[in-house]
CSV table of C-alpha atoms and ligand atoms in Angstrom, one decimal:
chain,number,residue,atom,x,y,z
R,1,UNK,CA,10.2,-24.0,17.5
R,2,UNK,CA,11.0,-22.8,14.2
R,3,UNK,CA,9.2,-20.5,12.0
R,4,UNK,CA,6.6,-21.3,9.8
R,5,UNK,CA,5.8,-20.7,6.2
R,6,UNK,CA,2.5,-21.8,4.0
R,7,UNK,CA,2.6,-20.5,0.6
R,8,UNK,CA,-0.7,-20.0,-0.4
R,9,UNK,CA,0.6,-19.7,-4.1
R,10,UNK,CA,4.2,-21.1,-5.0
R,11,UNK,CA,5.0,-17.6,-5.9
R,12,UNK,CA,2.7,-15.2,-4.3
R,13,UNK,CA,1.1,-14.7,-0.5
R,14,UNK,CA,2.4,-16.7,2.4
R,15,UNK,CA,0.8,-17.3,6.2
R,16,UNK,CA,3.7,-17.3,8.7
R,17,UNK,CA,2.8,-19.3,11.7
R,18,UNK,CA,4.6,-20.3,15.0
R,19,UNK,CA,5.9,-16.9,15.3
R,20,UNK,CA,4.9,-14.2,18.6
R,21,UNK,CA,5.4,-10.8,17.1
R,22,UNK,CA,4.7,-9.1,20.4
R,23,UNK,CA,8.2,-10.5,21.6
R,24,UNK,CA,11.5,-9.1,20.5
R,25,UNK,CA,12.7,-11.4,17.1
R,26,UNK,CA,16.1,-12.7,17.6
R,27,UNK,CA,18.1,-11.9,14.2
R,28,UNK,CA,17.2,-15.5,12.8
R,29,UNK,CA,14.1,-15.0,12.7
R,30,UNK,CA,13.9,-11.4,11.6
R,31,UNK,CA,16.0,-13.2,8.5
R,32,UNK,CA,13.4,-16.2,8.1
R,33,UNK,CA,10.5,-13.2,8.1
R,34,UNK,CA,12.7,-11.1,5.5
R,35,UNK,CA,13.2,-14.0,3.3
R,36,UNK,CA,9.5,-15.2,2.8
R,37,UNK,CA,8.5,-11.3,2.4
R,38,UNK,CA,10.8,-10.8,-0.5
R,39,UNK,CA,9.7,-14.0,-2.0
R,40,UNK,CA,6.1,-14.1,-1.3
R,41,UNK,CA,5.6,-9.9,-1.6
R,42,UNK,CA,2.4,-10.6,1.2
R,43,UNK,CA,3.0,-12.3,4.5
R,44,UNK,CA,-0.3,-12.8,6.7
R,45,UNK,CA,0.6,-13.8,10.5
R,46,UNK,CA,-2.8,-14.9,12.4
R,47,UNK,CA,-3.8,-14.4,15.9
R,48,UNK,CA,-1.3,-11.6,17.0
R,49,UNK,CA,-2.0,-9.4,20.2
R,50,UNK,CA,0.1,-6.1,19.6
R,51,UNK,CA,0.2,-2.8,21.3
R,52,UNK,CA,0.6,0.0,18.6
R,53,UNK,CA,4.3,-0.4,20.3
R,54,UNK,CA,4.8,-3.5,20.0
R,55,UNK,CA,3.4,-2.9,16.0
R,56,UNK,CA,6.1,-0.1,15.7
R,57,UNK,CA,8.7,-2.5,17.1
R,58,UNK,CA,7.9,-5.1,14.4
R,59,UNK,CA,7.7,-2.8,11.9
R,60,UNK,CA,11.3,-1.2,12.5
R,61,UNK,CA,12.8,-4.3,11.6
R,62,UNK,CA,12.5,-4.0,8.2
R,63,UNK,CA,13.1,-0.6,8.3
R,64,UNK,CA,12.5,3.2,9.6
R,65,UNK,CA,8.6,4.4,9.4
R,66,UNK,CA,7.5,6.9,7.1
R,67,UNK,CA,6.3,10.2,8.6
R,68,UNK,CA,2.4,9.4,8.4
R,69,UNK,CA,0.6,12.2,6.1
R,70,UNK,CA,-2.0,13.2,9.0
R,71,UNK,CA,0.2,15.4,10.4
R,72,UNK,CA,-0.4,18.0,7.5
R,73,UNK,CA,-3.8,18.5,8.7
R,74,UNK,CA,-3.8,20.1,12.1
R,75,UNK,CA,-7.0,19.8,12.5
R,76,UNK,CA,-7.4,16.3,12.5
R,77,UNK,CA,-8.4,14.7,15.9
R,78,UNK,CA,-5.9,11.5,16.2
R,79,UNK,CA,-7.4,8.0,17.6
R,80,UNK,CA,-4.1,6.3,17.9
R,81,UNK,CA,-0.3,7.3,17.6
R,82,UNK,CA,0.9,9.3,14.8
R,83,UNK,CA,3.3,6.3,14.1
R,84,UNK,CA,0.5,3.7,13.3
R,85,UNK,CA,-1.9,5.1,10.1
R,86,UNK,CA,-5.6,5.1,11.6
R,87,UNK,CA,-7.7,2.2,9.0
R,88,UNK,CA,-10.6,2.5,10.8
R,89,UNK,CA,-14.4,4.3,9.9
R,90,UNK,CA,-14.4,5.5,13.6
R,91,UNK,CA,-13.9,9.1,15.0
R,92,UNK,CA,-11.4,10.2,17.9
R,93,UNK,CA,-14.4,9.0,19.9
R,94,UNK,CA,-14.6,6.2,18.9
R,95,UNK,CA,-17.7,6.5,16.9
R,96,UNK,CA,-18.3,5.2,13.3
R,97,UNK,CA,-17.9,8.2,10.6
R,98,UNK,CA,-20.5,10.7,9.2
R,99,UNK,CA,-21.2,9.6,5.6
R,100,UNK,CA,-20.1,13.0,4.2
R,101,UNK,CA,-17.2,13.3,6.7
R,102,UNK,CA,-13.7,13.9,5.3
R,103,UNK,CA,-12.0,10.9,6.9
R,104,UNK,CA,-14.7,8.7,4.7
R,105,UNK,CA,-14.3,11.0,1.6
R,106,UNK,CA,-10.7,10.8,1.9
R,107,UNK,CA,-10.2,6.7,2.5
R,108,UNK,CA,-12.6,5.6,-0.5
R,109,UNK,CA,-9.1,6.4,-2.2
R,110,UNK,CA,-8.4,3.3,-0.3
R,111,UNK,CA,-10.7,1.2,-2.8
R,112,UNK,CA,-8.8,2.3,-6.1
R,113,UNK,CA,-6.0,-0.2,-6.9
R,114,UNK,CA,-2.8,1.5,-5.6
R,115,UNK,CA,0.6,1.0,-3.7
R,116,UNK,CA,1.1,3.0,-0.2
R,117,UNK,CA,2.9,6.1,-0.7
R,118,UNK,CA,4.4,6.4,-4.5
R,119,UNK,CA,2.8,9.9,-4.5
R,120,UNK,CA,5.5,10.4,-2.1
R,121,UNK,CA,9.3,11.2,-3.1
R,122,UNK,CA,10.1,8.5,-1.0
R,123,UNK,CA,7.8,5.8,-1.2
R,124,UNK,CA,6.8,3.0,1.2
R,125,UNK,CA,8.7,0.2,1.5
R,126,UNK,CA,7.0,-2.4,3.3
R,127,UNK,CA,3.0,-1.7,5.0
R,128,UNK,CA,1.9,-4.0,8.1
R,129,UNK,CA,-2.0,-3.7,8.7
R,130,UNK,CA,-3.4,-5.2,12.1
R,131,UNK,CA,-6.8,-5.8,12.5
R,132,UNK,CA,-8.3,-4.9,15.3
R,133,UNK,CA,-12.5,-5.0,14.3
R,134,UNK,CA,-13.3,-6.6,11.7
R,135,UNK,CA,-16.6,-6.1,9.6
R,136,UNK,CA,-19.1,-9.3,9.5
R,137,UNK,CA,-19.7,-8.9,5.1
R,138,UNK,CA,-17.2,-7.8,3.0
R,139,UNK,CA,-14.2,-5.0,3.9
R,140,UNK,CA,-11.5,-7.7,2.3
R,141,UNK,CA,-8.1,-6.6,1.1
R,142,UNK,CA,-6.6,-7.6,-2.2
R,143,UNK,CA,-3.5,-7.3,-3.3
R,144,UNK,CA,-2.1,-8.1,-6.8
R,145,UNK,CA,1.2,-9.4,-8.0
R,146,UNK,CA,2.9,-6.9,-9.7
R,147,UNK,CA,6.3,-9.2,-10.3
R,148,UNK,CA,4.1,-12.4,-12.4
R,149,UNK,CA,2.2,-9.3,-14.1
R,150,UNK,CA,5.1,-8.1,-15.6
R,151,UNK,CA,6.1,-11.5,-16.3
R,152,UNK,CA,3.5,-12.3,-18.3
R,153,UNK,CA,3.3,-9.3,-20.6
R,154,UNK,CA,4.7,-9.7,-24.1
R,155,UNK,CA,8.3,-9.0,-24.8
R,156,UNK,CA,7.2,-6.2,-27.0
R,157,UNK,CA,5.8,-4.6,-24.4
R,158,UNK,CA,8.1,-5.1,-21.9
R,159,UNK,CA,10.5,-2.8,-24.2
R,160,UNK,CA,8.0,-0.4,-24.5
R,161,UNK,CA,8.0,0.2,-21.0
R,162,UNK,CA,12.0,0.2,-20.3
R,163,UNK,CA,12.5,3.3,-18.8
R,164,UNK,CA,9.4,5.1,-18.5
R,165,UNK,CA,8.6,7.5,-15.4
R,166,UNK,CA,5.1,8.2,-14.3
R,167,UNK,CA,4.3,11.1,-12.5
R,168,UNK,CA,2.2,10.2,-9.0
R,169,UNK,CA,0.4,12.6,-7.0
R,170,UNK,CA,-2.3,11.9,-4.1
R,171,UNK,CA,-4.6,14.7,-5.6
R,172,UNK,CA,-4.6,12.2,-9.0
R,173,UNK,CA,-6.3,9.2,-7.3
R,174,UNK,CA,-8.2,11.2,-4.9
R,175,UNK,CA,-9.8,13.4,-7.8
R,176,UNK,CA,-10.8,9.7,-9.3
R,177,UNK,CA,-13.2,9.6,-5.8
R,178,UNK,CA,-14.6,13.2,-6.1
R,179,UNK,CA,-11.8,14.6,-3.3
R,180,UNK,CA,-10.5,18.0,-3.7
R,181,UNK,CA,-10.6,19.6,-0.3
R,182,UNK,CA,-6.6,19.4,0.9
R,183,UNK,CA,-5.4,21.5,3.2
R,184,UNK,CA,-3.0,24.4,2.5
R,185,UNK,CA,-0.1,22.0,3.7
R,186,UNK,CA,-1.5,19.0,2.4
R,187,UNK,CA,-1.0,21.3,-1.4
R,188,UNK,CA,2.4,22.4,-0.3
R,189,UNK,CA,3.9,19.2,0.5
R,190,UNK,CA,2.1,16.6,-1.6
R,191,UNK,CA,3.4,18.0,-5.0
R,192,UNK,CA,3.9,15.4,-7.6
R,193,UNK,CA,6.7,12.8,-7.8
R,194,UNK,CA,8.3,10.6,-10.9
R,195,UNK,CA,8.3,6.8,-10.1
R,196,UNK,CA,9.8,4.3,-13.0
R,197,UNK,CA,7.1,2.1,-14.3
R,198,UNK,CA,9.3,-0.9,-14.1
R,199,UNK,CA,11.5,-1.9,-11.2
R,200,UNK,CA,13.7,-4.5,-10.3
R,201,UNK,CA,13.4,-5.3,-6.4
R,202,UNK,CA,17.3,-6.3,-5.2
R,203,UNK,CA,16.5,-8.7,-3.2
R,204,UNK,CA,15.3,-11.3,-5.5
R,205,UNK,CA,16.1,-9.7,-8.9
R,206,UNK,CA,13.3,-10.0,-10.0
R,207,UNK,CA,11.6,-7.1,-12.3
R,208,UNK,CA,7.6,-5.5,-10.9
R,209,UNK,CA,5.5,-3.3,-13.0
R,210,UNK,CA,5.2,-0.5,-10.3
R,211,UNK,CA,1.6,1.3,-10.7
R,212,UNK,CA,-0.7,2.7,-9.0
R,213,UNK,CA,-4.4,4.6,-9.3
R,214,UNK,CA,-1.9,8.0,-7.7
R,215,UNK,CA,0.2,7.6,-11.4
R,216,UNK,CA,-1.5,10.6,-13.4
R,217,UNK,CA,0.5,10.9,-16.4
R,218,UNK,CA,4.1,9.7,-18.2
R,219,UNK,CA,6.4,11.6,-18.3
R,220,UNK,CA,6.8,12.5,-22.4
R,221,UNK,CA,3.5,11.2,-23.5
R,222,UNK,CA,0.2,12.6,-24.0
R,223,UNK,CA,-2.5,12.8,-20.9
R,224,UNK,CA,-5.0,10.5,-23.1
R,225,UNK,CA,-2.0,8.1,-24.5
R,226,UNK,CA,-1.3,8.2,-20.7
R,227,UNK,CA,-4.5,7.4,-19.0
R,228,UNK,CA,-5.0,4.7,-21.5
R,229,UNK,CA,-1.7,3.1,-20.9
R,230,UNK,CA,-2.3,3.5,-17.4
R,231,UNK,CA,-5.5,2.2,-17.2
R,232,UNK,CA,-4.5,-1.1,-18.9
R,233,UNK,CA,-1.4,-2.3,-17.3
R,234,UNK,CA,-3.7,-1.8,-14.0
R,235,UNK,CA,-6.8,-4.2,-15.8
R,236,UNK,CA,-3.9,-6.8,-16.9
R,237,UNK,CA,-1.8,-6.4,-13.3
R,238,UNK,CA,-5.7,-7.3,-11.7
R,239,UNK,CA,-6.5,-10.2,-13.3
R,240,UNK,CA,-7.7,-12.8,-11.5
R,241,UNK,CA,-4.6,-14.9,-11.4
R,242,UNK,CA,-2.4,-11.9,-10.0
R,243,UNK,CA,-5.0,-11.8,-7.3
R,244,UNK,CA,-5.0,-12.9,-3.3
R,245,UNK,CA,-8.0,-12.0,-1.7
R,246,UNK,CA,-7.6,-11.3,2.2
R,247,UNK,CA,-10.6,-12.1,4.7
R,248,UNK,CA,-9.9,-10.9,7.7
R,249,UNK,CA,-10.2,-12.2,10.9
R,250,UNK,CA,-9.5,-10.5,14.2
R,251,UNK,CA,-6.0,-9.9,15.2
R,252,UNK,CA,-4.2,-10.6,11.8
R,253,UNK,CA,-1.2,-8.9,10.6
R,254,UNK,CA,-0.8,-8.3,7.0
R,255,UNK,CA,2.2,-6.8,6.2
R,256,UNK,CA,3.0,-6.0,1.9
R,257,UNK,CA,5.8,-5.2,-0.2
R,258,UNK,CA,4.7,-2.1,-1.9
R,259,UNK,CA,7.6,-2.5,-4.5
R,260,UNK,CA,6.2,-5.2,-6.3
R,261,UNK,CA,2.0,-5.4,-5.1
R,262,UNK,CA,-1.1,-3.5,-5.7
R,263,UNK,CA,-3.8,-3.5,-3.2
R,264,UNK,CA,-7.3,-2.0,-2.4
R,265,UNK,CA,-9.7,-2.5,-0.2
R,266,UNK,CA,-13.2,-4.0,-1.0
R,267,UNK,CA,-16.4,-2.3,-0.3
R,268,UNK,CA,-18.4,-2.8,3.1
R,269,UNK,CA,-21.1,-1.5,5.2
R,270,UNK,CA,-19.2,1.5,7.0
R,271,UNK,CA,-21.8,3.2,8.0
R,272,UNK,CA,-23.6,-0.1,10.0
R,273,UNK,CA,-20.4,-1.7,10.9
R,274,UNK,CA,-17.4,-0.9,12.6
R,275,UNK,CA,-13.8,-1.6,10.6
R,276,UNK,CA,-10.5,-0.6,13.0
R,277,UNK,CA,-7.1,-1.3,11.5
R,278,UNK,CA,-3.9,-0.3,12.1
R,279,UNK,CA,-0.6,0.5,9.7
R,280,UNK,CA,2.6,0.6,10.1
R,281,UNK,CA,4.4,2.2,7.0
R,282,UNK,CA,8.2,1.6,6.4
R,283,UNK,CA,9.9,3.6,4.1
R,284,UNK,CA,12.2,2.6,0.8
R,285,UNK,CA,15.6,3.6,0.7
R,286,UNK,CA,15.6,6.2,-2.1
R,287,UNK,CA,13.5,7.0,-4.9
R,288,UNK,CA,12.6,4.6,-7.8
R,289,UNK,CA,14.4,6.6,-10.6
R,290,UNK,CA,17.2,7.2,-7.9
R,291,UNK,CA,17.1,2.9,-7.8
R,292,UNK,CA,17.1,2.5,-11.3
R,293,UNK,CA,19.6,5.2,-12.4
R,294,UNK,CA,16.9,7.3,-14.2
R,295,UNK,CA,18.1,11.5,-13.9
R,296,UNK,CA,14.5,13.1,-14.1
R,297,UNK,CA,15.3,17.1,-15.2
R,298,UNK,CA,13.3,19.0,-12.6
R,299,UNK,CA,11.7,20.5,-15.1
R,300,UNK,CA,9.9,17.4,-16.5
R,301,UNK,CA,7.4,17.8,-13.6
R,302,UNK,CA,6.6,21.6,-13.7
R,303,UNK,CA,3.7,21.4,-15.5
R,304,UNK,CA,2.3,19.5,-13.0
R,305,UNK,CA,-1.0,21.1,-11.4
R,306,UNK,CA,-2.4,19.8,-8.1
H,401,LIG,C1,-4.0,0.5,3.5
H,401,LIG,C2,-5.1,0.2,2.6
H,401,LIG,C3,-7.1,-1.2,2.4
H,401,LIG,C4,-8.1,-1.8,3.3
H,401,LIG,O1,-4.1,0.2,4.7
H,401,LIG,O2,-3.0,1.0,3.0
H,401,LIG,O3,-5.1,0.6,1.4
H,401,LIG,O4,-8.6,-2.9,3.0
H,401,LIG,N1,-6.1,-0.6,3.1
H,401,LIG,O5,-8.3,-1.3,4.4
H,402,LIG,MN1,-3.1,1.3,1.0
């Protein structure tokens, strides 16, 4: 039976049905998948029983995983494979979290608007969450559409924006929440990173405002001018008609295209109600001045502080 697809807009978010992802893909349907993702940026496949293996295996279709940011803190008691990124409010023992633990400090991060990974140099391609316990009120994902946002600016704008480079650190969008305790490693290897603000995404051609609540500053402008600038492309990319709203059920996979969506997840009762996701991160293939032939002199981030 063949795969399939049910836009839930003509442009934007897509439920993929008829499809086993526990099973190895032959190469047509790995294409069919590939298709819909870069058309529809957010692919939701229902009722899916994965292993974190069989999650791995999925997600190594479209690509190689990132090296999941957990590692820098040795202390850290792991639930689940370092391969899979623990979404969950529950300890290694599978209790819910302290409200003034550091796992629940550090995921409100989660609830800013923001795309996986452009604090690193190396961002994330593609993210596939699986949900595993979902919460009975609230704990929704939204994502915006980053490609019709930039679409719908004015032209004027859109020329303002050619060829600017924001600088993205995890400390920026973590400060927003009140976080400051990183580890010695976490400092070290978390500096900050340029991204462009606009892309174009090679598989469709099609050109994606690339933001994100981790973007602290532009490169060559003022931190106020900055922030402001900022903080408005993210209220115009948010607007209700960029916006899918997930809610969950049990044993969906969600997988994103962090090139050209925003996402955040919505508030819940953690400390009542038990929340276990799982993520699989893939990579992107180089960074997004590297992509869009932008040279950023090493220099231009220096005066970066963490
Ligand atoms: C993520 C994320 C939000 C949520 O998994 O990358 O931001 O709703 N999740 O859990
Ligand atoms: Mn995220």
């Amino acid at each position: 039976m063949p795969i399939t697809i049910s836009p839930i807009t003509p442009t934007f978010a897509a439920e993929v049905g008829d499809v086993d992802l526990a099973q190895p893909l032959n190469s047509s349907e790995v294409e069919e998948i590939k298709q819909a993702f870069w058309q529809y940026g957010v692919l939701i496949f229902p009722e899916q029983r994965l292993t974190e293996q069989q999650q791995v295996a999925f997600a190594q279709h479209i690509g190689p995983l990132e090296s999941n940011i957990v590692t820098l803190n040795k202390e850290a008691k792991l639930r689940i494979t370092p391969d899979l990124v623990d979404i969950s409010n529950l300890t290694a023992n599978e209790r819910i979290w302290g409200e003034q633990s550091r796992m629940r400090q550090f995921q409100l991060g989660n609830r800013l608007w923001h795309t996986d990974s452009s604090f690193k140099y190396l961002p994330a391609r593609a993210s596939m969450l699986y949900a595993l316990t979902v919460a009975p009120i609230g704990g929704h994902t939204e994502f915006a559409d980053m490609r019709t946002a930039y679409d719908a600016l004015p032209e004027e704008k859109k020329l303002r924006l050619t060829g600017l480079v924001a600088e993205h650190a995890l400390a920026y969008s973590r400060a927003k929440t009140g976080f400051t305790n990183f580890t010695d490693a976490e400092r070290t290897n978390l500096p900050p990173v340029p991204q462009v603000l606009v892309r174009t995404i090679p598989e469709t051609g099609r050109k994606s405002l690339y933001l994100a609540s981790h973007a602290g500053r532009i490169l060559g402008m003022s931190e106020e001018e900055s922030r402001a600038l900022l903080a408005e492309l993210i209220a115009h990319a948010t607007q209700r008609q960029f916006v899918y709203t997930h809610r969950w059920r049990v044993h969906d996979l969600v997988m994103w295209d962090n090139r050209c969506t925003m996402h955040r997840g919505t508030d819940f009762d953690d400390l009542r109600w038990v929340r276990d996701m799982h993520r699989a991160t893939v990579s992107d293939i180089a960074n997004t001045c590297e992509q869009e032939g932008i040279t950023i002199p090493p220099a231009a981030t220096e005066s970066a502080h963490f």
